[in-house]
């Protein structure tokens, strides 16, 4: 039986594993963490329909029941001889396969890199990921100071569209996530005032504009077009937020109880993968596909395929579709390989 | 506020500051505003700590004040700075220490420009040679004088007779630190602690027993801004910036302000008088102002120098409340005596701001 | 008090800690479609009055939402209620009624 190794057990890897199994391939998933699901597993609910992230992860996990999953390990060495890919893992064990699918995804932008935003310095500055944890905990929305917030500001584009942190790209999903989270907060705390500070509101997909419309008309979220310039803390531990209201053409200041930084997707975590597999990576840390228009699933090296956010920011349906597309390409590749033997 | 978060950032912005052997250049305006501060710097470094600090009488303005006011072209400024470097080279020094923040920022900008564009440096070398027949090496290390005091802060603490502690309550004094804009906003890596949470003055205050206040408008400019002040019609803008800072720090009841720029202590000090005259508003205790000091003055107070020898009588806001808190003695009768103990006469008291 | 020949400049920034958004809230209650504005500027782009005056409905509704009420009434009075802005609004805001409601709450407020 021909074998495919999948690097990364996030949603792209799990989806591809299921499809490959169904096509009759043996699959091994190598996941660096001890739990599968990647970044999605750390989320509470998902836009646009508030589906629990756990449900999505569990459904996909079910797909992988016939695959071998190696958890808590990374690939430290890769060699290819003929049709065989040989991978040495961090524990010294060796995995061989006929093709490799890389689904290593993204890393959340470390918000403390934006020093002026005060993350890990001012208590009441948190990230979108921290807020999801708060949602998941079921303990309600409480600021790190222990207060039920009355005013909350969501800051879009943290670590995205920002050359100062080497991330020129738009992370695509943060606008929709901010609107989703803003509505969730307002739903939980109807008396609160919720603000979204955005540069451009990129609600690009079918149902997203409806979310935005509801955020305005149903939830009364305040949208301010302006990028956060800096935060500071006042003597009661509240956060002073400064930006320009670019539609009004005036500087703006407000004091809030909680600031939520919408951290973007970084490719940076893929550097090691690119080195080990000797495949091309862009300056932004995302892996380079063979063709940005017609072939997003082939890497720069034969027999190594790519899917999901390791090649750039994507939402969940795009990631899933790409995983399936990669499976189709791997299938064609392995058929040809077998025919030539 | 999580201090460990700031410490993590401070770790990332360490700069190499030599311990000794500096070619020291004075500031144009400090020699008029706070003349004793530079004297005290030299006294502390040479007499107290035995360091080698060299001054040269042929040093001129760096012309930064003209450059930042749009009246001196950059090429001229660069040539003037090249001449200062020539004086340093001729004196046999490699470490350059600037008393002025704008000079420090300007030297950083020029050295960085020369690194990026060697052809500009070549042109300036030619200019200097044609004009003065001098040649120069660029400094191996560039430090602001506050970097050096930061470097030796623990040596000063070890010799200190006083601390930034309220002797009546035993509690650390609440200190506002104000960093000159040109210290690290242009080149965060050239300043101790970077630009967002600079550590240079915080390090001194921590070492000398005080407690730093981080208030919302901490990063805001003092309001000097050269052009904004130099034209009288713009002064309402200058003072508005200063007032914004005071309004923001007021709820914390700071005991004092420490600064590392020529302009900042001057404007933070004098504008308190102007704000009081214009709007009747004062920010210190009981109608007094919040005393503002240079870091050299604070170091001198720690070491127990006579307040009138370090020039505290030229401040608009009375320093006496702070001196009483730390317990540093002073003789009110000698406040307005000259170098040879002659009577200089008392200044007129302001209408609103209370002074000693 | 001393006259130094200049005064301390007043801040012109939007201070959401000090401003009241009560009037905007009143307009939102009486004309809920006001909430759906996305600030695209279609209304201003097509405005008959805006071609010859400084009237800018996008900006006026925004300033009201931010509690910056100083100049809005005077500006809105330039409107001729032609209704072209209603035709172009992509979010279906009843802009004509928004103008009338804004004027109403501002008049009551000023009285």
mmCIF file of C-alpha atoms in Angstrom, chain B residues 45-348:
data_model
loop_
_atom_site.group_PDB
_atom_site.id
_atom_site.type_symbol
_atom_site.label_atom_id
_atom_site.label_comp_id
_atom_site.label_asym_id
_atom_site.label_seq_id
_atom_site.Cartn_x
_atom_site.Cartn_y
_atom_site.Cartn_z
ATOM 1 C CA UNK B 45 32.204 61.611 36.889
ATOM 2 C CA UNK B 46 35.668 63.024 37.563
ATOM 3 C CA UNK B 47 35.803 63.747 41.298
ATOM 4 C CA UNK B 48 33.372 61.195 42.715
ATOM 5 C CA UNK B 49 33.985 58.292 40.355
ATOM 6 C CA UNK B 50 37.452 59.085 39.008
ATOM 7 C CA UNK B 51 36.523 58.817 35.327
ATOM 8 C CA UNK B 52 38.303 60.375 32.396
ATOM 9 C CA UNK B 53 35.977 62.914 30.781
ATOM 10 C CA UNK B 54 37.539 65.396 28.387
ATOM 11 C CA UNK B 55 36.131 68.731 27.262
ATOM 12 C CA UNK B 56 37.390 70.950 24.494
ATOM 13 C CA UNK B 57 36.891 74.720 24.377
ATOM 14 C CA UNK B 58 36.705 74.721 20.564
ATOM 15 C CA UNK B 59 33.534 72.685 20.540
ATOM 16 C CA UNK B 60 30.602 74.625 19.021
ATOM 17 C CA UNK B 61 26.878 74.128 18.662
ATOM 18 C CA UNK B 62 26.012 71.003 16.670
ATOM 19 C CA UNK B 63 23.545 73.286 14.843
ATOM 20 C CA UNK B 64 20.759 70.804 15.577
ATOM 21 C CA UNK B 65 18.511 73.556 16.883
ATOM 22 C CA UNK B 66 18.870 75.292 13.516
ATOM 23 C CA UNK B 67 18.401 72.051 11.609
ATOM 24 C CA UNK B 68 15.208 71.233 13.534
ATOM 25 C CA UNK B 69 13.921 74.782 13.007
ATOM 26 C CA UNK B 70 14.469 74.507 9.250
ATOM 27 C CA UNK B 71 17.065 77.256 9.059
ATOM 28 C CA UNK B 72 20.280 75.220 8.692
ATOM 29 C CA UNK B 73 20.576 72.746 5.791
ATOM 30 C CA UNK B 74 21.499 69.159 6.695
ATOM 31 C CA UNK B 75 24.774 69.246 4.761
ATOM 32 C CA UNK B 76 25.976 72.202 6.812
ATOM 33 C CA UNK B 77 24.882 70.489 10.010
ATOM 34 C CA UNK B 78 26.750 67.332 9.015
ATOM 35 C CA UNK B 79 29.924 69.294 8.379
ATOM 36 C CA UNK B 80 29.645 71.026 11.763
ATOM 37 C CA UNK B 81 29.203 67.606 13.397
ATOM 38 C CA UNK B 82 32.166 66.262 11.421
ATOM 39 C CA UNK B 83 34.228 69.045 12.983
ATOM 40 C CA UNK B 84 33.180 67.931 16.487
ATOM 41 C CA UNK B 85 34.290 64.399 15.582
ATOM 42 C CA UNK B 86 37.592 65.861 14.357
ATOM 43 C CA UNK B 87 38.099 67.539 17.747
ATOM 44 C CA UNK B 88 37.445 64.190 19.424
ATOM 45 C CA UNK B 89 39.873 62.397 17.110
ATOM 46 C CA UNK B 90 42.566 65.036 17.641
ATOM 47 C CA UNK B 91 42.164 64.704 21.406
ATOM 48 C CA UNK B 92 42.701 60.951 21.116
ATOM 49 C CA UNK B 93 39.226 59.820 22.151
ATOM 50 C CA UNK B 94 36.892 57.256 20.589
ATOM 51 C CA UNK B 95 33.842 57.587 22.849
ATOM 52 C CA UNK B 96 31.613 60.584 22.284
ATOM 53 C CA UNK B 97 29.206 61.799 24.973
ATOM 54 C CA UNK B 98 26.558 64.430 24.254
ATOM 55 C CA UNK B 99 24.881 66.451 26.966
ATOM 56 C CA UNK B 100 21.994 67.405 24.676
ATOM 57 C CA UNK B 101 19.288 64.978 23.540
ATOM 58 C CA UNK B 102 18.811 66.662 20.194
ATOM 59 C CA UNK B 103 22.567 66.552 19.567
ATOM 60 C CA UNK B 104 22.523 62.871 20.506
ATOM 61 C CA UNK B 105 19.622 62.220 18.118
ATOM 62 C CA UNK B 106 21.314 64.237 15.417
ATOM 63 C CA UNK B 107 24.654 62.426 15.827
ATOM 64 C CA UNK B 108 22.782 59.108 15.683
ATOM 65 C CA UNK B 109 20.949 60.236 12.537
ATOM 66 C CA UNK B 110 24.142 61.430 10.859
ATOM 67 C CA UNK B 111 26.184 58.334 11.752
ATOM 68 C CA UNK B 112 23.329 56.145 10.511
ATOM 69 C CA UNK B 113 23.095 58.180 7.289
ATOM 70 C CA UNK B 114 26.822 57.752 6.699
ATOM 71 C CA UNK B 115 26.557 54.017 7.247
ATOM 72 C CA UNK B 116 23.765 53.752 4.689
ATOM 73 C CA UNK B 117 25.210 56.281 2.230
ATOM 74 C CA UNK B 118 29.043 56.268 2.335
ATOM 75 C CA UNK B 119 29.110 58.754 -0.543
ATOM 76 C CA UNK B 120 27.472 61.339 1.756
ATOM 77 C CA UNK B 121 30.184 60.772 4.354
ATOM 78 C CA UNK B 122 32.854 61.177 1.649
ATOM 79 C CA UNK B 123 31.283 64.468 0.597
ATOM 80 C CA UNK B 124 31.226 65.725 4.198
ATOM 81 C CA UNK B 125 34.861 64.701 4.718
ATOM 82 C CA UNK B 126 35.709 66.761 1.653
ATOM 83 C CA UNK B 127 33.650 69.731 2.933
ATOM 84 C CA UNK B 128 35.402 69.624 6.300
ATOM 85 C CA UNK B 129 38.841 69.353 4.720
ATOM 86 C CA UNK B 130 38.196 72.291 2.415
ATOM 87 C CA UNK B 131 36.808 74.434 5.215
ATOM 88 C CA UNK B 132 39.127 73.576 8.110
ATOM 89 C CA UNK B 133 41.873 71.180 6.942
ATOM 90 C CA UNK B 134 40.655 68.717 9.591
ATOM 91 C CA UNK B 135 40.087 64.982 9.390
ATOM 92 C CA UNK B 136 38.140 62.699 11.696
ATOM 93 C CA UNK B 137 37.150 59.212 12.759
ATOM 94 C CA UNK B 138 33.522 58.533 13.588
ATOM 95 C CA UNK B 139 33.075 57.679 17.264
ATOM 96 C CA UNK B 140 33.370 54.046 18.253
ATOM 97 C CA UNK B 141 30.645 54.595 20.835
ATOM 98 C CA UNK B 142 28.076 57.351 20.987
ATOM 99 C CA UNK B 143 26.385 57.893 24.330
ATOM 100 C CA UNK B 144 24.039 60.445 25.741
ATOM 101 C CA UNK B 145 25.294 61.704 29.107
ATOM 102 C CA UNK B 146 22.231 60.119 30.740
ATOM 103 C CA UNK B 147 23.349 56.740 29.330
ATOM 104 C CA UNK B 148 26.577 57.178 31.256
ATOM 105 C CA UNK B 149 24.878 58.141 34.519
ATOM 106 C CA UNK B 150 22.575 55.140 33.936
ATOM 107 C CA UNK B 151 25.656 52.976 33.519
ATOM 108 C CA UNK B 152 27.161 54.196 36.813
ATOM 109 C CA UNK B 153 23.833 54.479 38.679
ATOM 110 C CA UNK B 154 24.734 51.751 41.148
ATOM 111 C CA UNK B 155 28.157 53.290 41.812
ATOM 112 C CA UNK B 156 26.305 56.513 42.645
ATOM 113 C CA UNK B 157 23.806 54.597 44.791
ATOM 114 C CA UNK B 158 26.689 53.044 46.703
ATOM 115 C CA UNK B 159 28.056 56.494 47.554
ATOM 116 C CA UNK B 160 24.643 58.117 48.048
ATOM 117 C CA UNK B 161 23.862 59.948 51.284
ATOM 118 C CA UNK B 162 20.193 60.378 50.409
ATOM 119 C CA UNK B 163 17.546 58.318 48.675
ATOM 120 C CA UNK B 164 14.416 59.020 46.680
ATOM 121 C CA UNK B 165 12.425 58.110 49.749
ATOM 122 C CA UNK B 166 10.119 60.296 51.804
ATOM 123 C CA UNK B 167 11.888 60.425 55.151
ATOM 124 C CA UNK B 168 8.628 61.232 56.958
ATOM 125 C CA UNK B 169 6.691 58.244 55.668
ATOM 126 C CA UNK B 170 9.527 55.915 54.649
ATOM 127 C CA UNK B 171 7.814 55.380 51.315
ATOM 128 C CA UNK B 172 9.512 55.656 47.904
ATOM 129 C CA UNK B 173 8.906 58.972 46.177
ATOM 130 C CA UNK B 174 6.561 58.865 43.208
ATOM 131 C CA UNK B 175 8.603 59.967 40.225
ATOM 132 C CA UNK B 176 7.524 60.897 36.712
ATOM 133 C CA UNK B 177 10.273 60.222 34.196
ATOM 134 C CA UNK B 178 10.269 62.243 31.007
ATOM 135 C CA UNK B 179 12.524 61.273 28.125
ATOM 136 C CA UNK B 180 13.469 63.749 25.403
ATOM 137 C CA UNK B 181 11.842 62.824 22.078
ATOM 138 C CA UNK B 182 15.148 62.703 20.189
ATOM 139 C CA UNK B 183 16.628 60.201 22.659
ATOM 140 C CA UNK B 184 15.075 57.077 21.131
ATOM 141 C CA UNK B 185 11.932 57.869 19.152
ATOM 142 C CA UNK B 186 13.977 58.158 15.948
ATOM 143 C CA UNK B 187 16.287 55.204 16.659
ATOM 144 C CA UNK B 188 14.805 52.954 19.371
ATOM 145 C CA UNK B 189 17.882 50.712 19.383
ATOM 146 C CA UNK B 190 20.152 53.657 20.334
ATOM 147 C CA UNK B 191 18.351 54.275 23.630
ATOM 148 C CA UNK B 192 18.495 52.206 26.807
ATOM 149 C CA UNK B 193 15.188 50.335 26.921
ATOM 150 C CA UNK B 194 13.936 51.430 23.489
ATOM 151 C CA UNK B 195 11.343 54.041 22.623
ATOM 152 C CA UNK B 196 8.064 52.858 24.107
ATOM 153 C CA UNK B 197 9.234 52.098 27.652
ATOM 154 C CA UNK B 198 12.683 53.723 27.919
ATOM 155 C CA UNK B 199 14.654 52.454 30.882
ATOM 156 C CA UNK B 200 17.428 55.026 31.099
ATOM 157 C CA UNK B 201 15.815 57.242 33.763
ATOM 158 C CA UNK B 202 13.679 54.482 35.261
ATOM 159 C CA UNK B 203 16.893 52.562 35.974
ATOM 160 C CA UNK B 204 18.321 55.541 37.873
ATOM 161 C CA UNK B 205 15.138 56.101 39.878
ATOM 162 C CA UNK B 206 14.886 52.405 40.792
ATOM 163 C CA UNK B 207 18.514 52.333 41.796
ATOM 164 C CA UNK B 208 18.138 55.443 43.960
ATOM 165 C CA UNK B 209 15.047 54.242 45.811
ATOM 166 C CA UNK B 210 12.153 55.948 44.003
ATOM 167 C CA UNK B 211 9.060 54.566 42.336
ATOM 168 C CA UNK B 212 8.164 55.292 38.711
ATOM 169 C CA UNK B 213 4.712 56.443 37.658
ATOM 170 C CA UNK B 214 3.474 55.289 34.254
ATOM 171 C CA UNK B 215 0.685 57.720 33.383
ATOM 172 C CA UNK B 216 -1.356 57.818 30.135
ATOM 173 C CA UNK B 217 0.486 60.697 28.453
ATOM 174 C CA UNK B 218 3.943 59.508 29.488
ATOM 175 C CA UNK B 219 5.153 59.239 25.888
ATOM 176 C CA UNK B 220 3.849 62.688 24.900
ATOM 177 C CA UNK B 221 6.285 65.456 23.967
ATOM 178 C CA UNK B 222 6.954 68.135 26.605
ATOM 179 C CA UNK B 223 5.701 70.731 24.128
ATOM 180 C CA UNK B 224 8.991 72.453 23.313
ATOM 181 C CA UNK B 225 9.334 71.260 19.722
ATOM 182 C CA UNK B 226 11.623 74.096 18.547
ATOM 183 C CA UNK B 227 9.458 75.756 15.862
ATOM 184 C CA UNK B 228 6.360 75.432 18.022
ATOM 185 C CA UNK B 229 7.945 77.496 20.733
ATOM 186 C CA UNK B 230 10.258 79.807 18.861
ATOM 187 C CA UNK B 231 7.404 81.640 17.114
ATOM 188 C CA UNK B 232 5.325 83.449 19.721
ATOM 189 C CA UNK B 233 2.046 82.871 17.858
ATOM 190 C CA UNK B 234 2.607 79.097 18.215
ATOM 191 C CA UNK B 235 3.209 79.076 21.959
ATOM 192 C CA UNK B 236 -0.422 78.294 22.736
ATOM 193 C CA UNK B 237 0.202 74.994 20.973
ATOM 194 C CA UNK B 238 3.441 74.385 22.862
ATOM 195 C CA UNK B 239 1.901 75.012 26.284
ATOM 196 C CA UNK B 240 -1.219 72.955 25.409
ATOM 197 C CA UNK B 241 1.021 69.883 25.011
ATOM 198 C CA UNK B 242 2.650 70.490 28.373
ATOM 199 C CA UNK B 243 -0.723 70.989 30.029
ATOM 200 C CA UNK B 244 -1.962 67.718 28.536
ATOM 201 C CA UNK B 245 0.887 65.925 30.299
ATOM 202 C CA UNK B 246 0.251 67.613 33.640
ATOM 203 C CA UNK B 247 -3.483 66.911 33.481
ATOM 204 C CA UNK B 248 -2.645 63.270 32.804
ATOM 205 C CA UNK B 249 -0.093 62.857 35.625
ATOM 206 C CA UNK B 250 -2.029 64.898 38.208
ATOM 207 C CA UNK B 251 -4.198 62.015 39.559
ATOM 208 C CA UNK B 252 -1.017 60.119 40.535
ATOM 209 C CA UNK B 253 0.235 62.982 42.796
ATOM 210 C CA UNK B 254 3.862 62.770 41.664
ATOM 211 C CA UNK B 255 6.520 64.088 44.052
ATOM 212 C CA UNK B 256 8.868 65.093 41.254
ATOM 213 C CA UNK B 257 9.771 64.820 37.575
ATOM 214 C CA UNK B 258 13.152 63.637 36.273
ATOM 215 C CA UNK B 259 14.213 64.474 32.707
ATOM 216 C CA UNK B 260 17.136 63.880 30.373
ATOM 217 C CA UNK B 261 16.663 66.579 27.736
ATOM 218 C CA UNK B 262 17.691 70.257 27.677
ATOM 219 C CA UNK B 263 14.239 71.532 26.666
ATOM 220 C CA UNK B 264 11.968 69.252 28.687
ATOM 221 C CA UNK B 265 12.893 70.331 32.244
ATOM 222 C CA UNK B 266 12.825 73.935 31.132
ATOM 223 C CA UNK B 267 9.353 73.755 29.609
ATOM 224 C CA UNK B 268 7.891 71.417 32.232
ATOM 225 C CA UNK B 269 9.218 73.839 34.870
ATOM 226 C CA UNK B 270 8.429 77.252 33.342
ATOM 227 C CA UNK B 271 5.091 76.341 31.775
ATOM 228 C CA UNK B 272 3.782 75.459 35.257
ATOM 229 C CA UNK B 273 4.178 79.126 36.053
ATOM 230 C CA UNK B 274 2.517 80.198 32.771
ATOM 231 C CA UNK B 275 -0.404 77.764 33.189
ATOM 232 C CA UNK B 276 -0.928 79.082 36.718
ATOM 233 C CA UNK B 277 -0.872 82.680 35.464
ATOM 234 C CA UNK B 278 -3.217 81.991 32.541
ATOM 235 C CA UNK B 279 -5.728 79.599 34.081
ATOM 236 C CA UNK B 280 -5.039 79.627 37.804
ATOM 237 C CA UNK B 281 -4.198 75.925 37.758
ATOM 238 C CA UNK B 282 -1.337 74.422 39.778
ATOM 239 C CA UNK B 283 -0.321 70.767 39.928
ATOM 240 C CA UNK B 284 1.785 70.245 43.067
ATOM 241 C CA UNK B 285 0.780 70.155 46.725
ATOM 242 C CA UNK B 286 -0.851 73.225 48.334
ATOM 243 C CA UNK B 287 -0.599 75.530 45.343
ATOM 244 C CA UNK B 288 3.043 74.710 44.588
ATOM 245 C CA UNK B 289 4.207 73.123 41.341
ATOM 246 C CA UNK B 290 5.657 69.680 40.748
ATOM 247 C CA UNK B 291 9.453 70.087 41.008
ATOM 248 C CA UNK B 292 11.279 69.196 37.784
ATOM 249 C CA UNK B 293 14.908 68.060 37.777
ATOM 250 C CA UNK B 294 17.631 67.046 35.395
ATOM 251 C CA UNK B 295 19.125 63.605 36.092
ATOM 252 C CA UNK B 296 22.420 65.281 37.060
ATOM 253 C CA UNK B 297 20.609 67.324 39.697
ATOM 254 C CA UNK B 298 18.951 64.188 41.063
ATOM 255 C CA UNK B 299 22.307 62.369 41.151
ATOM 256 C CA UNK B 300 23.831 65.385 42.941
ATOM 257 C CA UNK B 301 21.022 65.403 45.501
ATOM 258 C CA UNK B 302 21.621 61.702 46.181
ATOM 259 C CA UNK B 303 25.296 62.450 46.751
ATOM 260 C CA UNK B 304 24.412 65.262 49.157
ATOM 261 C CA UNK B 305 25.649 68.350 47.307
ATOM 262 C CA UNK B 306 24.417 71.786 48.344
ATOM 263 C CA UNK B 307 21.187 72.463 46.368
ATOM 264 C CA UNK B 308 22.365 75.971 45.521
ATOM 265 C CA UNK B 309 25.651 74.639 44.128
ATOM 266 C CA UNK B 310 23.736 72.428 41.689
ATOM 267 C CA UNK B 311 21.606 75.359 40.568
ATOM 268 C CA UNK B 312 18.201 74.521 42.026
ATOM 269 C CA UNK B 313 17.570 78.221 42.699
ATOM 270 C CA UNK B 314 17.169 78.870 38.960
ATOM 271 C CA UNK B 315 14.111 76.608 38.814
ATOM 272 C CA UNK B 316 10.735 78.322 38.557
ATOM 273 C CA UNK B 317 8.979 75.609 40.575
ATOM 274 C CA UNK B 318 10.445 75.509 44.080
ATOM 275 C CA UNK B 319 12.567 72.467 44.795
ATOM 276 C CA UNK B 320 12.293 72.936 48.573
ATOM 277 C CA UNK B 321 9.286 70.618 49.140
ATOM 278 C CA UNK B 322 11.237 67.800 47.522
ATOM 279 C CA UNK B 323 14.428 68.650 49.443
ATOM 280 C CA UNK B 324 12.398 68.494 52.670
ATOM 281 C CA UNK B 325 11.031 65.076 51.705
ATOM 282 C CA UNK B 326 14.437 63.514 51.081
ATOM 283 C CA UNK B 327 16.001 65.424 53.966
ATOM 284 C CA UNK B 328 18.692 67.242 52.020
ATOM 285 C CA UNK B 329 19.553 70.394 54.030
ATOM 286 C CA UNK B 330 19.631 73.850 52.477
ATOM 287 C CA UNK B 331 20.115 77.367 53.736
ATOM 288 C CA UNK B 332 17.294 79.676 52.530
ATOM 289 C CA UNK B 333 19.485 82.697 53.233
ATOM 290 C CA UNK B 334 22.061 81.538 50.698
ATOM 291 C CA UNK B 335 19.588 80.714 47.906
ATOM 292 C CA UNK B 336 20.247 83.885 45.916
ATOM 293 C CA UNK B 337 23.941 84.351 46.519
ATOM 294 C CA UNK B 338 26.467 84.400 43.703
ATOM 295 C CA UNK B 339 29.663 82.345 43.406
ATOM 296 C CA UNK B 340 31.484 84.663 45.778
ATOM 297 C CA UNK B 341 28.517 84.862 48.191
ATOM 298 C CA UNK B 342 27.445 88.264 46.888
ATOM 299 C CA UNK B 343 23.706 89.028 47.094
ATOM 300 C CA UNK B 344 22.035 88.645 43.684
ATOM 301 C CA UNK B 345 18.645 89.916 44.840
ATOM 302 C CA UNK B 346 15.405 87.952 45.069
ATOM 303 C CA UNK B 347 13.242 87.358 41.985
ATOM 304 C CA UNK B 348 9.700 88.723 41.886
#
